[in-house]
XYZ file of C-alpha atoms in Angstrom:
490
model
C -27.112 49.186 138.673
C -25.595 52.358 140.085
C -26.108 55.297 137.797
C -22.887 57.191 138.651
C -19.751 55.639 137.200
C -16.150 56.689 137.516
C -13.959 56.385 134.443
C -10.330 55.440 135.137
C -7.467 56.556 132.908
C -6.974 53.538 130.599
C -3.708 51.924 129.620
C -2.850 53.677 126.361
C -0.621 50.827 125.233
C 3.116 50.052 125.058
C 3.420 49.698 128.834
C 2.817 53.398 129.511
C 2.005 54.014 133.159
C 0.861 57.625 133.226
C -0.384 60.484 131.099
C -0.707 64.250 131.322
C -4.157 65.762 130.923
C -3.733 68.320 128.151
C -7.321 69.480 127.771
C -10.776 68.626 129.030
C -13.201 68.609 126.122
C -16.226 68.571 128.461
C -17.175 70.253 131.726
C -19.314 69.437 134.740
C -22.973 69.449 133.739
C -22.394 68.603 130.070
C -24.479 65.871 128.489
C -22.237 63.498 126.560
C -22.724 60.632 124.136
C -21.152 57.189 124.024
C -17.654 57.353 122.477
C -17.669 61.167 122.475
C -14.125 62.483 123.074
C -14.006 63.829 126.612
C -10.327 64.445 127.375
C -7.038 64.814 125.540
C -4.144 63.039 127.219
C -0.456 63.223 126.359
C 1.746 60.222 126.982
C 5.431 59.789 126.279
C 4.530 58.759 122.745
C 1.429 60.598 121.578
C -1.442 62.924 122.359
C -4.724 61.039 122.149
C -8.359 61.877 122.717
C -10.104 59.418 125.012
C -13.783 58.733 124.312
C -16.520 58.302 126.880
C -17.332 54.745 127.925
C -20.888 55.728 128.772
C -23.468 58.253 127.648
C -24.860 60.550 130.314
C -24.066 63.723 132.212
C -20.678 64.774 133.609
C -20.889 64.896 137.397
C -17.259 65.456 138.356
C -13.818 66.063 136.894
C -11.180 64.861 139.326
C -7.976 66.283 137.822
C -7.364 69.686 136.177
C -5.445 70.246 132.965
C -1.699 69.923 133.313
C -1.975 67.136 135.887
C -0.012 63.908 135.383
C -2.250 60.962 136.261
C -1.311 57.326 136.724
C -3.070 54.629 134.706
C -6.073 53.286 136.606
C -6.765 56.552 138.449
C -10.363 57.881 138.248
C -10.483 61.032 136.133
C -14.188 61.711 135.624
C -17.588 60.670 137.033
C -20.599 60.263 134.733
C -24.301 60.008 135.593
C -25.446 57.322 133.166
C -29.153 57.969 133.774
C -29.623 61.713 134.307
C -33.321 61.482 133.419
C -34.056 59.359 136.471
C -34.272 62.397 138.719
C -31.931 64.559 140.807
C -29.156 63.029 142.822
C -28.746 63.706 146.517
C -26.202 66.524 146.604
C -23.082 65.904 148.593
C -22.248 68.439 151.259
C -18.959 70.157 150.619
C -18.963 72.395 153.668
C -15.832 71.933 155.685
C -15.909 71.504 159.409
C -14.261 73.925 161.772
C -11.246 71.678 161.945
C -10.795 71.879 158.180
C -11.582 68.212 157.555
C -13.725 67.361 154.581
C -17.122 65.815 155.417
C -17.900 62.151 154.881
C -20.471 61.636 152.079
C -23.786 60.135 153.023
C -24.452 56.435 152.572
C -27.088 57.224 149.963
C -24.598 59.272 147.961
C -21.970 56.555 148.089
C -24.510 53.950 147.057
C -25.212 55.949 143.912
C -21.638 55.664 142.717
C -20.084 52.805 140.798
C -16.402 52.720 140.023
C -15.503 51.545 136.533
C -14.712 47.803 136.543
C -11.117 46.897 137.227
C -8.746 45.755 134.509
C -9.857 42.383 133.226
C -13.395 42.996 134.535
C -14.609 45.550 132.013
C -18.278 45.334 131.085
C -19.144 43.673 127.771
C -19.219 46.060 124.835
C -17.114 48.725 126.550
C -13.559 49.803 125.786
C -11.241 47.003 126.787
C -14.087 44.556 127.352
C -15.362 41.606 125.343
C -17.041 42.508 122.105
C -19.269 40.462 119.777
C -17.457 37.547 118.191
C -15.114 37.035 121.115
C -12.705 39.826 120.224
C -11.556 42.538 122.606
C -12.909 46.055 122.094
C -10.072 48.557 122.481
C -9.421 52.135 121.503
C -7.509 52.769 118.305
C -3.836 52.717 119.270
C -4.536 51.106 122.646
C -3.770 47.579 123.712
C -5.505 45.448 126.334
C -3.653 45.727 129.613
C -2.788 42.407 131.197
C -0.271 43.360 133.876
C -0.129 45.895 136.642
C 1.667 49.107 135.783
C 4.952 49.719 137.547
C 6.549 53.110 137.795
C 9.473 54.583 139.607
C 8.672 57.041 142.392
C 9.158 60.664 141.493
C 12.190 62.312 143.022
C 11.381 64.964 145.527
C 7.679 64.182 145.580
C 5.977 65.496 148.693
C 2.538 64.183 149.676
C -0.030 66.889 149.309
C -3.084 67.585 151.406
C -6.546 67.249 149.872
C -7.642 70.483 148.163
C -9.761 72.900 150.119
C -13.501 72.269 149.669
C -15.665 74.601 147.635
C -19.411 75.278 147.771
C -21.565 72.731 145.994
C -22.430 73.436 142.368
C -25.198 72.227 140.138
C -24.624 68.577 139.286
C -22.172 68.654 142.191
C -19.112 66.479 142.483
C -19.890 62.867 143.288
C -17.311 60.656 144.928
C -16.727 56.996 144.113
C -17.055 54.133 146.544
C -13.760 54.781 148.282
C -12.400 53.860 151.717
C -13.678 56.020 154.538
C -10.535 58.158 154.497
C -11.286 59.347 150.952
C -13.076 62.695 150.761
C -15.015 64.586 148.172
C -12.964 66.270 145.475
C -14.041 69.698 144.284
C -14.573 70.151 140.568
C -11.637 72.045 139.072
C -12.326 75.471 137.662
C -11.628 74.884 133.986
C -11.933 77.165 131.021
C -14.940 76.357 128.873
C -13.205 74.951 125.804
C -16.403 74.054 124.012
C -17.998 77.447 123.607
C -16.186 79.851 121.336
C -16.637 83.562 120.762
C -19.475 82.782 118.373
C -21.338 80.732 120.968
C -20.657 77.446 119.182
C -18.104 74.746 119.890
C -14.433 75.602 119.648
C -12.844 73.975 116.603
C -9.095 73.568 117.069
C -6.604 70.790 116.464
C -4.774 69.318 119.472
C -1.447 71.037 118.644
C -3.286 74.364 118.502
C -4.915 73.657 121.864
C -1.491 72.806 123.301
C -0.030 76.047 121.915
C -2.902 78.034 123.413
C -2.303 76.374 126.755
C 1.416 77.166 126.654
C 0.707 80.812 125.759
C -2.152 81.124 128.301
C -4.673 82.015 125.592
C -8.327 81.118 126.201
C -9.608 79.525 122.985
C -13.166 80.384 123.999
C -12.454 84.086 123.431
C -11.125 83.695 119.880
C -12.841 83.845 116.514
C -11.254 81.284 114.217
C -9.984 82.194 110.758
C -9.523 78.602 109.556
C -11.874 76.259 107.680
C -15.363 76.107 109.205
C -14.298 78.749 111.705
C -11.554 76.611 113.236
C -8.845 78.300 115.289
C -5.381 78.193 113.750
C -1.881 78.621 115.142
C -1.816 82.130 113.693
C -4.994 83.022 115.584
C -3.445 81.873 118.856
C -0.122 83.606 118.190
C -1.854 86.852 117.264
C -3.964 86.639 120.396
C -0.851 86.063 122.477
C 0.710 89.206 121.018
C -2.504 91.206 121.477
C -2.879 91.748 117.718
C -6.313 90.185 117.249
C -9.793 91.364 118.200
C -11.682 88.922 120.401
C -15.116 88.785 121.945
C -13.751 89.244 125.452
C -10.458 90.511 126.877
C -7.680 88.000 126.461
C -6.135 86.463 129.527
C -2.681 87.937 130.040
C -0.116 85.822 128.252
C 2.820 84.386 130.123
C 6.146 85.492 128.714
C 9.148 83.206 129.115
C 10.104 83.288 132.768
C 13.760 84.129 133.301
C 15.271 84.400 136.752
C 18.003 86.700 137.973
C 20.534 84.440 136.270
C 18.696 85.022 132.948
C 18.031 81.299 132.577
C 14.795 79.411 132.010
C 14.227 75.837 133.157
C 11.863 73.750 131.032
C 10.617 70.426 132.426
C 11.651 67.429 130.330
C 8.611 65.217 129.837
C 6.416 63.554 127.256
C 7.828 63.009 123.781
C 11.008 64.978 124.496
C 11.797 62.835 127.527
C 11.201 59.597 125.633
C 13.281 60.816 122.692
C 16.161 61.755 124.985
C 16.107 58.363 126.695
C 15.939 56.454 123.404
C 18.685 58.466 121.706
C 21.018 58.213 124.694
C 20.473 54.476 124.957
C 21.003 53.952 121.231
C 24.057 56.218 120.918
C 25.893 54.463 123.754
C 24.753 50.914 122.959
C 24.963 50.450 119.185
C 28.318 51.308 117.566
C 27.290 53.787 114.885
C 28.920 54.184 111.497
C 27.735 56.837 109.007
C 28.475 56.894 105.268
C 27.555 59.564 102.747
C 26.701 59.491 99.063
C 25.957 62.448 96.765
C 23.831 61.535 93.754
C 22.364 63.178 90.657
C 18.572 62.831 91.029
C 17.579 64.803 87.917
C 16.016 61.753 86.245
C 14.152 60.868 89.434
C 12.663 64.368 89.650
C 11.583 64.165 86.001
C 10.015 60.769 86.712
C 8.011 62.337 89.539
C 6.781 65.057 87.184
C 5.618 62.455 84.674
C 3.922 60.523 87.475
C 2.045 63.617 88.660
C 0.821 64.161 85.096
C -0.873 60.781 84.871
C -4.638 60.930 85.273
C -4.814 58.285 87.995
C -2.165 60.119 90.056
C -3.492 63.681 89.847
C -5.095 63.554 93.292
C -2.119 61.827 94.940
C 0.599 63.673 96.837
C 3.829 62.785 95.045
C 7.073 63.936 96.664
C 10.762 62.977 96.436
C 10.309 61.141 99.745
C 8.111 58.625 97.921
C 10.951 57.610 95.593
C 13.439 57.498 98.463
C 11.097 55.184 100.375
C 10.710 52.957 97.317
C 14.484 52.897 96.848
C 15.001 51.832 100.471
C 12.400 49.057 100.210
C 13.948 47.660 97.027
C 17.439 47.852 98.512
C 16.258 45.930 101.588
C 15.101 43.094 99.340
C 18.599 42.939 97.883
C 20.275 43.197 101.313
C 17.862 41.735 103.912
C 20.435 41.766 106.738
C 20.024 45.565 106.891
C 16.475 45.046 108.169
C 17.398 43.326 111.417
C 17.774 43.724 115.172
C 20.618 42.907 117.543
C 19.234 40.621 120.264
C 22.333 39.882 122.340
C 23.169 36.297 121.440
C 21.399 36.388 118.069
C 20.478 38.666 115.183
C 16.802 38.816 114.254
C 16.360 39.325 110.503
C 12.850 40.460 109.556
C 10.955 39.524 106.428
C 8.726 42.598 106.802
C 9.618 46.288 106.730
C 7.826 48.683 109.053
C 9.220 51.814 107.460
C 9.604 54.670 109.943
C 9.394 58.291 108.841
C 10.855 60.770 111.336
C 8.469 63.691 111.809
C 9.116 66.953 113.650
C 5.915 67.985 115.419
C 4.984 70.653 117.937
C 5.309 68.003 120.646
C 8.766 66.932 119.529
C 10.276 64.286 117.279
C 8.143 61.224 116.598
C 8.751 58.284 114.259
C 5.506 56.675 113.072
C 5.913 53.829 110.617
C 4.167 52.343 107.608
C 3.386 48.743 108.496
C 4.688 46.062 106.110
C 5.606 48.754 103.594
C 7.444 46.302 101.344
C 4.152 44.699 100.301
C 2.581 47.970 99.165
C 2.323 49.162 95.586
C 3.761 52.584 94.783
C 0.275 54.112 94.900
C -0.481 52.462 98.250
C 2.861 53.621 99.596
C 2.119 57.196 98.493
C -1.277 57.130 100.215
C 0.235 55.657 103.385
C 2.976 58.296 103.538
C 0.445 61.089 103.018
C -1.790 59.748 105.769
C 1.178 59.284 108.097
C 2.415 62.861 107.610
C -1.017 64.466 107.932
C -1.785 62.473 111.066
C 1.528 63.485 112.623
C 1.000 67.169 111.796
C -2.461 67.127 113.378
C -1.089 65.505 116.534
C -3.251 62.407 116.149
C -0.516 59.762 115.799
C -1.366 56.790 118.011
C 1.169 54.882 120.126
C 0.596 51.797 117.949
C 1.641 53.743 114.837
C 5.006 54.480 116.465
C 5.712 50.929 117.595
C 7.502 48.118 115.811
C 9.582 50.130 113.360
C 12.367 48.195 111.601
C 14.110 50.838 109.443
C 13.783 54.635 109.321
C 14.096 57.577 106.913
C 14.631 61.103 108.239
C 13.941 63.790 105.645
C 16.227 66.579 106.837
C 16.084 68.150 103.378
C 12.787 69.843 104.212
C 14.791 72.130 106.517
C 17.256 73.045 103.756
C 19.969 70.798 105.194
C 22.227 68.743 102.930
C 22.400 65.666 105.180
C 23.245 64.540 108.714
C 24.529 61.726 110.907
C 21.259 60.378 112.337
C 21.123 58.249 115.488
C 19.493 54.835 115.197
C 16.078 54.340 116.768
C 16.413 51.592 119.421
C 15.975 48.126 117.933
C 16.811 49.184 114.359
C 20.050 48.642 112.495
C 19.877 51.408 109.862
C 18.521 54.918 109.359
C 18.794 57.022 106.190
C 19.061 60.821 106.149
C 17.657 62.345 102.939
C 19.070 65.802 102.246
C 17.800 68.765 100.259
C 17.590 68.481 96.473
C 19.571 71.374 94.994
C 20.588 72.579 91.559
C 24.355 72.229 91.375
C 27.107 72.028 88.719
C 27.623 68.365 87.886
C 29.649 66.511 85.299
C 27.071 64.867 83.030
C 28.095 63.072 79.835
C 31.526 64.701 79.931
C 30.257 68.266 80.375
C 29.570 70.431 83.400
C 25.842 71.018 83.579
C 23.336 72.217 86.157
C 21.730 69.103 87.629
C 19.498 68.331 90.612
C 21.646 66.771 93.323
C 21.109 65.440 96.829
C 23.241 63.878 99.549
C 22.289 60.745 101.475
C 23.619 59.834 104.901
C 23.286 56.253 106.158
C 23.941 55.413 109.809
C 24.055 51.727 110.729
C 24.780 49.382 113.613
C 28.303 48.087 113.014
C 27.604 44.977 115.103
C 25.262 43.808 112.335
C 26.227 45.735 109.216
C 29.852 45.855 108.177
C 31.319 48.441 105.833
C 30.779 46.345 102.709
C 27.101 45.658 103.376
C 26.389 49.254 104.395
C 28.167 50.594 101.323
C 26.302 48.282 98.934
C 22.962 49.138 100.513
C 23.611 52.878 100.210
C 24.945 52.469 96.666
C 21.743 50.676 95.596
C 19.591 53.459 97.006
C 21.696 55.954 95.075
C 21.488 53.905 91.876
C 17.695 53.838 92.073
C 17.471 57.606 92.616
C 19.895 58.219 89.751
C 17.801 56.218 87.264
C 14.609 54.758 88.816
C 13.249 53.304 85.577
C 16.410 51.328 84.850
C 16.658 50.113 88.458
C 13.051 48.858 88.410
C 13.677 46.957 85.184
C 16.887 45.451 86.495
C 15.723 44.524 90.030
C 12.095 43.496 89.635
């Protein structure tokens, strides 16, 4: 078996056809282990770390950071048996005419391209695993059809990059047609070695921020847990206010032209969000209703819940009660949890409850699967995990698929409410506003009470005014007196 294998960018699920390489977590010459994360890739839905399909030594990296790569394109070459002796180095000296040299037959024979889709080796990602199941990455799905993508506007074919002198563990080319030439290893920053000489510890959003601000993480000393680099470390480095082991690479300020305008490419999550919102806004006839409710009793109930011994280590927030209210209201009005399918309405007996989350990459809506079957404690744990995963930038494409009804918690920004746009395929979305102390008539007297405003947008093709009003009223009734609502409805 050939010892050099090329790893193609896998299908990351949901029919995605390409991904942008955010960060290489390894470099040429590194020894890697099976399933060790080697590259961070951003798709239109999520940023994910892709693990190595083989253990061995990195021989070549075919695409630098910031490159958009189509699914199925080789991105890295790995020597799966580096202890077997040195490989025959490929000549990278260009001829006088500027053409790249053709690799020797022995060099080509040492390369094996990763098996094509549907032909993955047993035990590897996407291949058959013990028991007859398919081994896939978390958040990935087995790819069964060829990816189709529209050609980019204005794309101009580029010439192969100029060759560079051979390096240790030089670039090895796969078994390509004769016209294919060697590809020089990109000059990447060493993202594994920090100022202390050890590996750089930084979350993906922090790495993305450092990339945007042109800050080399390898020169920073982290101030976070276990020496991890935080957003503050990167921002201070970008402003020149932090001491580092080596001089910081000059940061790139926003680039404004003579017209004092900056043009930012629309891609990734922002592009997908724009497409989805435009399609939803001009397809589903939206109606939005508002309801202001006294949630003083609900807030007191949360305080009592936090005081219980079995709940002391659980994150309890007002969002938990809002989610519970929505789930109970769906049981009373199941038509709200449905999808318009042209000549029929699909009513769902399960609720994949979406929670809109603002992240550094843009707006994402991961969902809690089958949330209606969860106990209150299980729902609390699921919401906590969902939020923490979103904040760390680790939300998988699968976690953002299949949502049936969504909550957007605009109150965390100090906003009273909003008129949210429906996620495609859903018929209702609830905006939960800030909880404020306000004068309120309570038992015939004006008192200071805790009050919030709810905003419900719904698809008027499915939900008429009566159904939408009753659904919103039930959510408000639960938040006004959760104990009484639980006794009456369950």
